Structure formats: C-alpha cells, structure tokens
mmCIF file with all atom_site columns, C-alpha atoms in Angstrom:
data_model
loop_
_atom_site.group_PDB
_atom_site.id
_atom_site.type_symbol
_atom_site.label_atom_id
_atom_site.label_alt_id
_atom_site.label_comp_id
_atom_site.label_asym_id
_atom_site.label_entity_id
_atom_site.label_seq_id
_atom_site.pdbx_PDB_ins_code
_atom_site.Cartn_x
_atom_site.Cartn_y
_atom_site.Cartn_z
_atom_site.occupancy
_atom_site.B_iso_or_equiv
_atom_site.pdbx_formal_charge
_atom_site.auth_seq_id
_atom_site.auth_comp_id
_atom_site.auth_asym_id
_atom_site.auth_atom_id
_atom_site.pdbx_PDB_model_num
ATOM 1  C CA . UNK A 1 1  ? 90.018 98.932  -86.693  1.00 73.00 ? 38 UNK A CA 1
ATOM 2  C CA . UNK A 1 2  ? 90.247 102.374 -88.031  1.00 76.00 ? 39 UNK A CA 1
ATOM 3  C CA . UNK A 1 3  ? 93.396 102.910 -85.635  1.00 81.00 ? 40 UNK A CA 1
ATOM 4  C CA . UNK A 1 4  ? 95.027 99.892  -87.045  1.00 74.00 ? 41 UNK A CA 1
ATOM 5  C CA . UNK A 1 5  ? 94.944 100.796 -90.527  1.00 74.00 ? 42 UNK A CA 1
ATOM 6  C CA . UNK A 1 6  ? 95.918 104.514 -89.676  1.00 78.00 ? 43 UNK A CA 1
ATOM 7  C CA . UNK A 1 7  ? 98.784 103.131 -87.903  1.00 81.00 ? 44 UNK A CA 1
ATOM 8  C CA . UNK A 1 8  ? 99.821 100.954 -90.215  1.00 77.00 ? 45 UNK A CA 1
ATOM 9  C CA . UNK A 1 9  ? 99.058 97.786  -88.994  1.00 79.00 ? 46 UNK A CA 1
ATOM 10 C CA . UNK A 1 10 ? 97.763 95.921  -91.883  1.00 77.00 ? 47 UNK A CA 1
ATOM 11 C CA . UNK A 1 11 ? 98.542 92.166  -90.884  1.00 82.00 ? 48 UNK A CA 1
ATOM 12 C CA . UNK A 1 12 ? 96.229 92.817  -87.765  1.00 83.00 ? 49 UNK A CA 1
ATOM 13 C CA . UNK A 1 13 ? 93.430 93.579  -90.315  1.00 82.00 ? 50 UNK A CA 1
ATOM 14 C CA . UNK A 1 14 ? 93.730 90.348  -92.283  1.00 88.00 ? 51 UNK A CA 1
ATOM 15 C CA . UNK A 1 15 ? 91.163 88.258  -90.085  1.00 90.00 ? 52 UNK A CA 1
ATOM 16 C CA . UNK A 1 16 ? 88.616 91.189  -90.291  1.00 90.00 ? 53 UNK A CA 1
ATOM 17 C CA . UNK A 1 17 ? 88.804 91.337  -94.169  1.00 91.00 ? 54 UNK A CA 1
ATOM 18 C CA . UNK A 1 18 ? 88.555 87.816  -94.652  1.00 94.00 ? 55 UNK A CA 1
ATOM 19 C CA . UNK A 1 19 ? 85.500 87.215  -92.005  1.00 96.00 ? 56 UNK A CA 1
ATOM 20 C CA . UNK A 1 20 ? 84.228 90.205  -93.823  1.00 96.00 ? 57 UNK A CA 1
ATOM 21 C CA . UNK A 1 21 ? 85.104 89.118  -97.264  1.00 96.00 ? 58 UNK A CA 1
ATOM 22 C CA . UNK A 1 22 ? 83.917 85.651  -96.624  1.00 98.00 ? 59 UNK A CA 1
ATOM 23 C CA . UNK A 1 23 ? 80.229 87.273  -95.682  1.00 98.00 ? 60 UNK A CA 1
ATOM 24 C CA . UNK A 1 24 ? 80.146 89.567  -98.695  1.00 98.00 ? 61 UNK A CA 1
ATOM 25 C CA . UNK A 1 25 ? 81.182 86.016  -100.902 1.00 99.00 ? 62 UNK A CA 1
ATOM 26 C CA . UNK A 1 26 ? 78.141 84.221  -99.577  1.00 98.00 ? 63 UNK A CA 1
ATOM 27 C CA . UNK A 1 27 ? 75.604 87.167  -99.670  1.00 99.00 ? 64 UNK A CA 1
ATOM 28 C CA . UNK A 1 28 ? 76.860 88.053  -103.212 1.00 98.00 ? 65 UNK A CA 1
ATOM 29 C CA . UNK A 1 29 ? 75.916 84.071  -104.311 1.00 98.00 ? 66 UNK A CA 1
ATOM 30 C CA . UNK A 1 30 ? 72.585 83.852  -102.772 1.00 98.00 ? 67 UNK A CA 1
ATOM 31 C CA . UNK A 1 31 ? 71.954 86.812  -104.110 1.00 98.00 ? 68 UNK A CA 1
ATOM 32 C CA . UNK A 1 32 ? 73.049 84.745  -108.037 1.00 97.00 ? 69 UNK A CA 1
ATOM 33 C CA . UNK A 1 33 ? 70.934 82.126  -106.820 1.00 96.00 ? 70 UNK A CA 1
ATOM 34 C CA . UNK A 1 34 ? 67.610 84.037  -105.609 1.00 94.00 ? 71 UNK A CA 1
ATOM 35 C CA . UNK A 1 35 ? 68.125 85.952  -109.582 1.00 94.00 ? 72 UNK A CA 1
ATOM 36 C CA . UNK A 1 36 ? 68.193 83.234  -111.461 1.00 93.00 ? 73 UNK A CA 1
ATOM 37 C CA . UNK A 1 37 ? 65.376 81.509  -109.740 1.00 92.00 ? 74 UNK A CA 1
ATOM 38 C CA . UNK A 1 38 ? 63.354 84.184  -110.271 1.00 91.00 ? 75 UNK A CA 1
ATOM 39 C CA . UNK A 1 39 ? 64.392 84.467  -113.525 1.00 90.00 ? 76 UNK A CA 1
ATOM 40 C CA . UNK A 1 40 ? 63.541 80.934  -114.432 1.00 89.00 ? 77 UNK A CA 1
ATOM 41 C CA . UNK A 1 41 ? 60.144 81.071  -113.217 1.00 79.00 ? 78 UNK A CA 1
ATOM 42 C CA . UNK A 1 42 ? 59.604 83.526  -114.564 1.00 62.00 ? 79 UNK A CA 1
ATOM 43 C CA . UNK A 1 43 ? 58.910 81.866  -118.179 1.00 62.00 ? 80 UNK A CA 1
ATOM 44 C CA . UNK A 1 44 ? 56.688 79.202  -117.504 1.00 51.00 ? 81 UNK A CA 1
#
C-alpha cells in the first residue's frame, strides 16, 4: 500500500482508508460508550 501512495495512486487507496476509517469510527464510539458508562456508575 506503501507503493501505491509513493506512486501516486491514490484512488487505489480509497477502499483501504474507508475499511480502515470505518474500524477506527466504531472503536472510537465504543470507546464514548464504555466512558460514559463508567462514568455514570460511577455516582451512585
């Protein structure tokens, strides 16, 4: 993938970015969720 972006080949990157993209999306929300959980348990 390195080669491709060297090279100059940016529309062959697109579908990496967005799978990778799409994973950093969903890790970053759980990641909301899990915080303000904990968060909300934590004043009872």
């Amino acid at each position: 993938m390195a080669q491709l972006a060297v090279a100059g080949e940016y529309a062959e990157l697109l579908p990496h970015l967005a799978i990778v993209l799409s994973y950093s999306i969903v890790i970053y929300t759980i990641a909301v969720v899990a915080f303000r959980y904990k968060m909300s348990g934590d004043k009872a």
